């Protein structure tokens, strides 16, 4: 697990160590912060100089170490598998799944503060963890919740910009437009135009990032209410945390839906830096574009059906199964429908992943939520049957490296159960969540002074000539 150990920080922090079993039954030692310091930015001021020195030492002493060989398949296959980005906030293992600053999803569920006993982790706690590498206390998370609420003010021009679009525009189009309209308040842009020193770039980036994260639920819920609820907007409830408030502004006040939104936002925040949305945000930001411009670009990548739009496609496909076969579909009927989908040249949405080679832990924790709160839901039972039927078929097909379900295979059914049935909107939920991971890393991009991203591209002729020489 990656932990920051700063002499200056440790002199101010009292820490206790907790023994925590991991999924593979080994022992992990988690440092849980018990400092009374409730300000997140002050934590970063202590951590950043140490990490700057760490990066400098790494580059000086090991900059020439080779990380692997690039093959033609990688070049032609979308750079898949190339190790080429520094991404501190999370790491993805093909078999184990995502770890946030070294913590697996089950570990985050156990150690991050919750709104109620045995509840789901608060997204604010994961934001603190991603930015600092430390597990926050409940008081620190409560203070961060309040800070985000205090920052959550959206200018009227943002809503006017959204209203200028047809109500039929896809929710992601409206969401991206709203983020671009927020950009006129960018603190980074203002500071850069005034001539801020590059060593201070992270400070206005932090301000922009926190403002953006705080305001996204307001913009996203406005779009939902505009499209689906006749424009009847629900204001912020200052007594609620980030996830519950988002659910409330959408119009869902069932305590179980609040818990689901806390879980949903937490597990969708980050997935290392190579996925389309995260990589796009990092790439655009490397040109010193501010967080609003960078995140708007990330959203446009997330809107693609091979990325975030897949959660929309999953529920629509599941409902098509019900329409054709009924809710009490048999295993044999389900197998036939899966084969019918594959033979028509389509994929089974929600299955397979570009990196993972096992069941996505984000799928597993959502399944556990469903078993706890909605075990008799017909669509959940159908999802459970798919879990038994689809992997063997994809394995038999022989073309799929990972036949197991990913995060998108489950989220839509949970949302649908609690009344959020509008599948076209689901990717917006994903976008609100993903801002936490992208912006956390962007703060560190600026703090570490990471350079403009500029990979080398080649032509097919270059590759052909290179291969001829290599094989001569």
CSV table of C-alpha atoms in Angstrom, one decimal, residues 26-416:
chain,number,residue,atom,x,y,z
A,26,UNK,CA,-2.8,-11.8,4.1
A,27,UNK,CA,-2.4,-9.1,6.7
A,28,UNK,CA,-2.5,-5.4,5.7
A,29,UNK,CA,-1.5,-2.6,7.9
A,30,UNK,CA,-3.7,0.5,7.5
A,31,UNK,CA,-2.7,3.8,8.9
A,32,UNK,CA,-5.7,5.6,10.2
A,33,UNK,CA,-5.3,9.3,10.8
A,34,UNK,CA,-6.6,10.7,14.1
A,35,UNK,CA,-5.4,14.2,13.7
A,36,UNK,CA,-7.8,17.0,14.7
A,37,UNK,CA,-6.8,18.9,11.6
A,38,UNK,CA,-9.9,19.0,9.5
A,39,UNK,CA,-8.6,21.0,6.5
A,40,UNK,CA,-7.8,18.9,3.5
A,41,UNK,CA,-5.7,21.6,1.7
A,42,UNK,CA,-3.4,22.0,4.7
A,43,UNK,CA,-2.7,18.2,4.5
A,44,UNK,CA,-1.7,18.6,0.9
A,45,UNK,CA,0.7,21.4,1.7
A,46,UNK,CA,2.6,19.1,4.0
A,47,UNK,CA,2.6,16.1,1.7
A,48,UNK,CA,3.4,17.7,-1.7
A,49,UNK,CA,7.1,18.7,-1.0
A,50,UNK,CA,7.9,15.1,0.1
A,51,UNK,CA,6.3,13.7,-3.0
A,52,UNK,CA,8.1,16.2,-5.2
A,53,UNK,CA,11.4,15.0,-3.8
A,54,UNK,CA,10.3,11.4,-4.2
A,55,UNK,CA,9.6,11.9,-7.9
A,56,UNK,CA,12.8,13.8,-8.5
A,57,UNK,CA,14.8,11.0,-6.9
A,58,UNK,CA,13.0,8.4,-8.9
A,59,UNK,CA,13.7,10.2,-12.2
A,60,UNK,CA,17.4,10.9,-11.3
A,61,UNK,CA,18.2,7.4,-10.1
A,62,UNK,CA,16.0,5.2,-12.2
A,63,UNK,CA,15.0,7.3,-15.2
A,64,UNK,CA,16.7,4.9,-17.7
A,65,UNK,CA,15.2,1.7,-16.3
A,66,UNK,CA,13.2,-0.1,-19.0
A,67,UNK,CA,9.6,-1.0,-18.1
A,68,UNK,CA,9.0,-3.4,-21.0
A,69,UNK,CA,9.0,-3.9,-24.7
A,70,UNK,CA,6.5,-2.3,-27.1
A,71,UNK,CA,5.1,-4.6,-29.8
A,72,UNK,CA,3.4,-3.9,-33.0
A,73,UNK,CA,0.2,-5.4,-31.6
A,74,UNK,CA,0.3,-2.7,-28.9
A,75,UNK,CA,0.8,0.1,-31.4
A,76,UNK,CA,-2.1,-1.2,-33.6
A,77,UNK,CA,-4.3,-2.1,-30.6
A,78,UNK,CA,-4.8,1.3,-29.1
A,79,UNK,CA,-1.6,1.2,-26.9
A,80,UNK,CA,-3.3,-1.5,-24.8
A,81,UNK,CA,-1.0,-2.8,-22.1
A,82,UNK,CA,1.7,-0.2,-22.5
A,83,UNK,CA,3.0,1.2,-19.2
A,84,UNK,CA,3.1,4.9,-20.0
A,85,UNK,CA,1.4,7.0,-17.3
A,86,UNK,CA,2.0,8.0,-13.7
A,87,UNK,CA,-1.3,7.8,-11.8
A,88,UNK,CA,-1.0,7.9,-8.1
A,89,UNK,CA,-4.6,7.7,-6.9
A,90,UNK,CA,-5.4,4.2,-8.0
A,91,UNK,CA,-3.9,1.1,-9.5
A,92,UNK,CA,-5.7,-1.7,-11.5
A,93,UNK,CA,-4.6,-5.3,-11.3
A,94,UNK,CA,-5.9,-7.7,-13.9
A,95,UNK,CA,-6.9,-10.3,-11.4
A,96,UNK,CA,-7.5,-8.4,-8.2
A,97,UNK,CA,-9.3,-5.3,-9.5
A,98,UNK,CA,-9.0,-1.7,-8.4
A,99,UNK,CA,-7.1,-0.5,-5.4
A,100,UNK,CA,-7.6,3.1,-4.2
A,101,UNK,CA,-4.2,4.2,-2.7
A,102,UNK,CA,-3.5,0.6,-2.0
A,103,UNK,CA,-7.0,-0.3,-0.5
A,104,UNK,CA,-9.3,-2.7,-2.2
A,105,UNK,CA,-13.0,-2.0,-2.4
A,106,UNK,CA,-13.9,-4.3,0.5
A,107,UNK,CA,-11.2,-2.7,2.5
A,108,UNK,CA,-12.5,0.8,1.7
A,109,UNK,CA,-16.0,-0.4,2.8
A,110,UNK,CA,-14.5,-1.5,6.1
A,111,UNK,CA,-12.3,1.5,7.0
A,112,UNK,CA,-13.7,4.6,5.4
A,113,UNK,CA,-16.3,6.6,7.4
A,114,UNK,CA,-19.9,5.9,6.8
A,115,UNK,CA,-23.2,7.9,7.4
A,116,UNK,CA,-24.6,5.1,9.6
A,117,UNK,CA,-23.2,2.0,11.3
A,118,UNK,CA,-22.5,-0.8,8.8
A,119,UNK,CA,-23.4,1.5,6.0
A,120,UNK,CA,-21.6,2.2,2.7
A,121,UNK,CA,-18.5,4.5,2.6
A,122,UNK,CA,-19.0,8.2,2.1
A,123,UNK,CA,-17.6,9.5,-1.2
A,124,UNK,CA,-16.0,12.4,0.7
A,125,UNK,CA,-13.9,9.9,2.6
A,126,UNK,CA,-12.6,8.4,-0.7
A,127,UNK,CA,-11.8,11.9,-2.0
A,128,UNK,CA,-9.7,12.5,1.1
A,129,UNK,CA,-8.0,9.1,0.7
A,130,UNK,CA,-7.2,9.8,-3.0
A,131,UNK,CA,-5.7,13.2,-2.3
A,132,UNK,CA,-3.7,12.3,0.8
A,133,UNK,CA,-3.1,8.6,0.7
A,134,UNK,CA,-4.5,8.4,4.3
A,135,UNK,CA,-7.8,7.1,5.7
A,136,UNK,CA,-9.6,10.1,7.2
A,137,UNK,CA,-11.5,10.3,10.5
A,138,UNK,CA,-15.3,10.8,10.6
A,139,UNK,CA,-14.7,14.4,11.8
A,140,UNK,CA,-12.5,15.1,8.8
A,141,UNK,CA,-15.0,13.7,6.4
A,142,UNK,CA,-17.8,15.7,8.0
A,143,UNK,CA,-15.7,18.8,7.7
A,144,UNK,CA,-15.1,18.0,4.0
A,145,UNK,CA,-18.8,17.4,3.4
A,146,UNK,CA,-19.5,20.9,4.8
A,147,UNK,CA,-16.8,22.4,2.7
A,148,UNK,CA,-18.2,20.9,-0.5
A,149,UNK,CA,-21.7,22.1,0.5
A,150,UNK,CA,-20.3,25.6,1.0
A,151,UNK,CA,-18.7,25.6,-2.4
A,152,UNK,CA,-21.8,24.3,-4.1
A,153,UNK,CA,-23.1,27.4,-5.8
A,154,UNK,CA,-23.9,27.4,-9.5
A,155,UNK,CA,-24.2,30.7,-11.5
A,156,UNK,CA,-27.5,31.3,-13.4
A,157,UNK,CA,-25.6,31.4,-16.7
A,158,UNK,CA,-24.8,27.7,-16.4
A,159,UNK,CA,-28.4,26.8,-16.3
A,160,UNK,CA,-29.2,29.2,-19.1
A,161,UNK,CA,-26.5,27.5,-21.2
A,162,UNK,CA,-28.1,24.1,-20.6
A,163,UNK,CA,-31.6,25.5,-21.3
A,164,UNK,CA,-30.3,26.7,-24.7
A,165,UNK,CA,-30.1,23.0,-25.8
A,166,UNK,CA,-33.1,21.0,-26.9
A,167,UNK,CA,-34.6,19.0,-24.1
A,168,UNK,CA,-34.1,16.0,-26.3
A,169,UNK,CA,-30.3,16.4,-26.3
A,170,UNK,CA,-28.6,13.5,-24.6
A,171,UNK,CA,-28.0,14.1,-20.9
A,172,UNK,CA,-24.3,13.8,-21.4
A,173,UNK,CA,-24.3,16.5,-24.0
A,174,UNK,CA,-26.2,18.7,-21.5
A,175,UNK,CA,-23.8,17.8,-18.7
A,176,UNK,CA,-20.7,18.5,-20.7
A,177,UNK,CA,-22.2,21.9,-21.7
A,178,UNK,CA,-22.9,22.7,-18.1
A,179,UNK,CA,-19.3,21.9,-17.1
A,180,UNK,CA,-18.0,24.2,-19.9
A,181,UNK,CA,-20.3,27.0,-18.7
A,182,UNK,CA,-18.8,26.6,-15.2
A,183,UNK,CA,-15.3,27.1,-16.7
A,184,UNK,CA,-15.7,30.9,-16.8
A,185,UNK,CA,-15.1,30.9,-13.0
A,186,UNK,CA,-11.8,28.9,-13.3
A,187,UNK,CA,-9.3,30.0,-10.6
A,188,UNK,CA,-6.5,28.4,-12.4
A,189,UNK,CA,-7.1,30.4,-15.6
A,190,UNK,CA,-7.2,33.6,-13.6
A,191,UNK,CA,-4.0,32.8,-11.7
A,192,UNK,CA,-2.2,31.7,-14.9
A,193,UNK,CA,-3.1,34.9,-16.7
A,194,UNK,CA,-1.7,36.9,-13.7
A,195,UNK,CA,1.6,35.0,-14.0
A,196,UNK,CA,1.6,32.5,-11.1
A,197,UNK,CA,4.8,30.5,-10.5
A,198,UNK,CA,4.6,26.9,-11.7
A,199,UNK,CA,5.4,25.6,-8.2
A,200,UNK,CA,2.0,27.0,-7.1
A,201,UNK,CA,0.0,25.6,-10.0
A,202,UNK,CA,-1.5,23.0,-7.8
A,203,UNK,CA,-3.2,25.6,-5.5
A,204,UNK,CA,-5.7,27.1,-8.0
A,205,UNK,CA,-6.0,23.6,-9.5
A,206,UNK,CA,-7.2,22.4,-6.1
A,207,UNK,CA,-9.6,25.3,-5.8
A,208,UNK,CA,-11.1,24.5,-9.3
A,209,UNK,CA,-11.2,20.8,-8.5
A,210,UNK,CA,-13.0,21.2,-5.2
A,211,UNK,CA,-15.5,23.7,-6.7
A,212,UNK,CA,-16.1,21.4,-9.7
A,213,UNK,CA,-16.7,18.4,-7.6
A,214,UNK,CA,-19.0,20.3,-5.3
A,215,UNK,CA,-21.1,21.7,-8.1
A,216,UNK,CA,-21.5,18.7,-10.4
A,217,UNK,CA,-24.4,17.2,-8.4
A,218,UNK,CA,-26.4,20.4,-8.8
A,219,UNK,CA,-25.7,20.6,-12.5
A,220,UNK,CA,-26.4,16.9,-13.0
A,221,UNK,CA,-29.7,16.9,-11.0
A,222,UNK,CA,-30.9,20.0,-12.8
A,223,UNK,CA,-30.5,18.1,-16.1
A,224,UNK,CA,-32.4,15.1,-14.8
A,225,UNK,CA,-35.2,17.3,-13.4
A,226,UNK,CA,-35.3,19.3,-16.7
A,227,UNK,CA,-35.6,16.3,-18.9
A,228,UNK,CA,-37.7,13.9,-16.9
A,229,UNK,CA,-39.5,15.9,-14.2
A,230,UNK,CA,-40.9,19.0,-16.0
A,231,UNK,CA,-38.1,21.2,-14.7
A,232,UNK,CA,-39.1,21.0,-11.0
A,233,UNK,CA,-35.8,21.5,-9.4
A,234,UNK,CA,-35.1,20.3,-5.8
A,235,UNK,CA,-32.7,22.5,-3.8
A,236,UNK,CA,-29.7,21.3,-1.7
A,237,UNK,CA,-30.3,19.9,1.8
A,238,UNK,CA,-27.5,21.1,4.0
A,239,UNK,CA,-28.1,18.3,6.5
A,240,UNK,CA,-27.1,15.7,4.0
A,241,UNK,CA,-23.7,14.3,2.8
A,242,UNK,CA,-22.5,14.4,-0.8
A,243,UNK,CA,-24.0,11.1,-2.0
A,244,UNK,CA,-27.3,11.5,-0.2
A,245,UNK,CA,-27.7,15.1,-1.3
A,246,UNK,CA,-27.2,14.1,-4.9
A,247,UNK,CA,-29.9,11.4,-4.5
A,248,UNK,CA,-32.2,14.0,-2.8
A,249,UNK,CA,-31.8,16.6,-5.6
A,250,UNK,CA,-32.6,13.9,-8.2
A,251,UNK,CA,-35.8,13.3,-6.2
A,252,UNK,CA,-35.1,10.1,-4.4
A,253,UNK,CA,-35.2,10.2,-0.6
A,254,UNK,CA,-35.4,6.5,0.3
A,255,UNK,CA,-32.6,5.9,2.8
A,256,UNK,CA,-31.6,2.8,0.9
A,257,UNK,CA,-31.3,4.9,-2.3
A,258,UNK,CA,-29.1,7.3,-0.3
A,259,UNK,CA,-26.9,4.3,0.6
A,260,UNK,CA,-26.8,3.1,-3.0
A,261,UNK,CA,-25.7,6.6,-4.2
A,262,UNK,CA,-22.9,6.7,-1.6
A,263,UNK,CA,-21.7,3.3,-2.8
A,264,UNK,CA,-22.2,4.1,-6.5
A,265,UNK,CA,-20.2,7.4,-6.4
A,266,UNK,CA,-17.5,5.8,-4.3
A,267,UNK,CA,-16.8,2.8,-6.6
A,268,UNK,CA,-17.0,4.8,-9.8
A,269,UNK,CA,-14.5,7.5,-8.8
A,270,UNK,CA,-11.3,6.2,-10.3
A,271,UNK,CA,-10.0,3.3,-12.3
A,272,UNK,CA,-6.3,4.1,-12.8
A,273,UNK,CA,-5.3,6.4,-15.6
A,274,UNK,CA,-5.5,4.4,-18.8
A,275,UNK,CA,-9.2,4.3,-19.3
A,276,UNK,CA,-10.6,6.8,-21.9
A,277,UNK,CA,-12.1,9.4,-19.5
A,278,UNK,CA,-9.2,9.5,-17.0
A,279,UNK,CA,-6.6,9.5,-19.8
A,280,UNK,CA,-8.4,12.2,-21.7
A,281,UNK,CA,-8.6,14.4,-18.6
A,282,UNK,CA,-4.9,13.9,-17.9
A,283,UNK,CA,-3.9,14.5,-21.5
A,284,UNK,CA,-5.9,17.7,-21.9
A,285,UNK,CA,-4.7,18.9,-18.5
A,286,UNK,CA,-1.1,18.3,-19.5
A,287,UNK,CA,-1.4,21.3,-21.8
A,288,UNK,CA,-2.2,23.3,-18.7
A,289,UNK,CA,-5.9,23.5,-19.5
A,290,UNK,CA,-7.8,24.1,-16.4
A,291,UNK,CA,-9.8,21.4,-14.6
A,292,UNK,CA,-13.1,22.4,-16.2
A,293,UNK,CA,-11.8,22.1,-19.7
A,294,UNK,CA,-10.0,18.9,-18.8
A,295,UNK,CA,-13.0,17.3,-17.2
A,296,UNK,CA,-15.4,18.4,-20.0
A,297,UNK,CA,-13.1,16.5,-22.4
A,298,UNK,CA,-13.1,13.5,-20.1
A,299,UNK,CA,-16.9,13.6,-20.1
A,300,UNK,CA,-17.0,13.5,-23.9
A,301,UNK,CA,-14.9,10.3,-23.8
A,302,UNK,CA,-17.0,8.8,-21.0
A,303,UNK,CA,-20.1,9.4,-23.3
A,304,UNK,CA,-18.9,6.7,-25.7
A,305,UNK,CA,-20.6,3.3,-25.8
A,306,UNK,CA,-17.3,1.5,-25.3
A,307,UNK,CA,-16.8,3.4,-22.1
A,308,UNK,CA,-19.3,5.0,-19.7
A,309,UNK,CA,-22.4,4.8,-22.0
A,310,UNK,CA,-22.2,1.0,-21.4
A,311,UNK,CA,-24.2,1.3,-18.2
A,312,UNK,CA,-27.1,2.7,-20.2
A,313,UNK,CA,-26.8,-0.2,-22.8
A,314,UNK,CA,-26.8,-2.9,-20.1
A,315,UNK,CA,-30.2,-2.0,-18.7
A,316,UNK,CA,-31.7,-1.5,-22.1
A,317,UNK,CA,-30.4,-5.0,-23.1
A,318,UNK,CA,-31.8,-6.6,-19.9
A,319,UNK,CA,-35.2,-5.0,-20.6
A,320,UNK,CA,-35.1,-6.4,-24.1
A,321,UNK,CA,-34.6,-9.9,-22.6
A,322,UNK,CA,-37.7,-9.3,-20.5
A,323,UNK,CA,-39.7,-7.9,-23.4
A,324,UNK,CA,-39.0,-11.0,-25.5
A,325,UNK,CA,-38.8,-13.8,-22.9
A,326,UNK,CA,-40.7,-12.5,-19.8
A,327,UNK,CA,-39.4,-11.9,-16.3
A,328,UNK,CA,-39.4,-15.6,-15.5
A,329,UNK,CA,-37.0,-16.5,-18.3
A,330,UNK,CA,-35.6,-20.0,-18.1
A,331,UNK,CA,-31.9,-20.7,-18.3
A,332,UNK,CA,-32.3,-22.2,-21.7
A,333,UNK,CA,-34.2,-19.2,-23.0
A,334,UNK,CA,-31.5,-16.9,-21.6
A,335,UNK,CA,-28.8,-18.9,-23.3
A,336,UNK,CA,-30.7,-18.7,-26.6
A,337,UNK,CA,-31.1,-14.9,-26.3
A,338,UNK,CA,-27.4,-14.5,-25.5
A,339,UNK,CA,-26.4,-16.5,-28.6
A,340,UNK,CA,-28.9,-14.5,-30.6
A,341,UNK,CA,-27.2,-11.3,-29.5
A,342,UNK,CA,-23.7,-12.5,-30.3
A,343,UNK,CA,-24.7,-14.0,-33.7
A,344,UNK,CA,-26.2,-10.6,-34.7
A,345,UNK,CA,-22.8,-9.1,-34.4
A,346,UNK,CA,-23.4,-7.4,-31.1
A,347,UNK,CA,-21.8,-7.8,-27.7
A,348,UNK,CA,-23.4,-8.7,-24.4
A,349,UNK,CA,-23.2,-5.4,-22.6
A,350,UNK,CA,-21.6,-5.4,-19.1
A,351,UNK,CA,-19.3,-8.4,-19.8
A,352,UNK,CA,-15.6,-8.2,-20.5
A,353,UNK,CA,-13.1,-5.5,-19.7
A,354,UNK,CA,-10.0,-4.1,-21.3
A,355,UNK,CA,-7.8,-5.0,-18.3
A,356,UNK,CA,-9.6,-7.2,-15.8
A,357,UNK,CA,-9.5,-10.9,-16.2
A,358,UNK,CA,-11.8,-11.8,-13.2
A,359,UNK,CA,-15.2,-10.6,-12.0
A,360,UNK,CA,-15.0,-6.9,-11.4
A,361,UNK,CA,-15.0,-6.2,-7.6
A,362,UNK,CA,-17.3,-3.3,-8.3
A,363,UNK,CA,-19.8,-5.8,-9.7
A,364,UNK,CA,-19.4,-7.9,-6.6
A,365,UNK,CA,-20.0,-5.2,-4.1
A,366,UNK,CA,-23.1,-4.1,-6.0
A,367,UNK,CA,-24.3,-7.7,-6.0
A,368,UNK,CA,-23.8,-7.8,-2.2
A,369,UNK,CA,-25.8,-4.6,-1.9
A,370,UNK,CA,-28.6,-6.2,-3.9
A,371,UNK,CA,-28.6,-9.4,-1.9
A,372,UNK,CA,-28.9,-7.2,1.2
A,373,UNK,CA,-31.6,-4.8,0.1
A,374,UNK,CA,-33.5,-6.2,-2.9
A,375,UNK,CA,-33.0,-9.9,-3.2
A,376,UNK,CA,-36.4,-10.5,-4.7
A,377,UNK,CA,-36.2,-7.9,-7.4
A,378,UNK,CA,-37.0,-9.7,-10.8
A,379,UNK,CA,-34.3,-7.8,-12.7
A,380,UNK,CA,-31.7,-8.6,-10.1
A,381,UNK,CA,-32.6,-12.3,-10.3
A,382,UNK,CA,-32.2,-12.0,-14.1
A,383,UNK,CA,-28.8,-10.4,-13.6
A,384,UNK,CA,-27.9,-13.3,-11.3
A,385,UNK,CA,-28.9,-15.8,-14.0
A,386,UNK,CA,-26.8,-13.9,-16.5
A,387,UNK,CA,-23.8,-14.3,-14.2
A,388,UNK,CA,-24.2,-18.1,-14.5
A,389,UNK,CA,-25.0,-18.2,-18.2
A,390,UNK,CA,-22.9,-15.6,-20.0
A,391,UNK,CA,-19.3,-16.4,-18.9
A,392,UNK,CA,-19.5,-20.1,-20.2
A,393,UNK,CA,-20.9,-18.9,-23.5
A,394,UNK,CA,-18.2,-16.3,-24.0
A,395,UNK,CA,-15.6,-18.8,-23.0
A,396,UNK,CA,-17.0,-21.2,-25.6
A,397,UNK,CA,-16.9,-18.4,-28.2
A,398,UNK,CA,-13.2,-18.3,-27.7
A,399,UNK,CA,-12.7,-14.6,-28.7
A,400,UNK,CA,-13.1,-13.0,-25.3
A,401,UNK,CA,-10.1,-12.7,-22.9
A,402,UNK,CA,-12.4,-11.8,-20.0
A,403,UNK,CA,-15.9,-13.4,-19.9
A,404,UNK,CA,-16.7,-12.0,-16.5
A,405,UNK,CA,-19.1,-9.1,-15.6
A,406,UNK,CA,-17.8,-5.6,-15.1
A,407,UNK,CA,-19.2,-2.7,-13.1
A,408,UNK,CA,-21.8,-1.8,-15.7
A,409,UNK,CA,-23.5,-5.2,-15.6
A,410,UNK,CA,-25.1,-4.4,-12.3
A,411,UNK,CA,-25.5,-0.7,-11.6
A,412,UNK,CA,-28.6,-0.1,-13.8
A,413,UNK,CA,-30.7,-2.8,-12.1
A,414,UNK,CA,-30.0,-1.2,-8.7
A,415,UNK,CA,-30.9,2.3,-9.9
A,416,UNK,CA,-34.0,1.0,-11.7
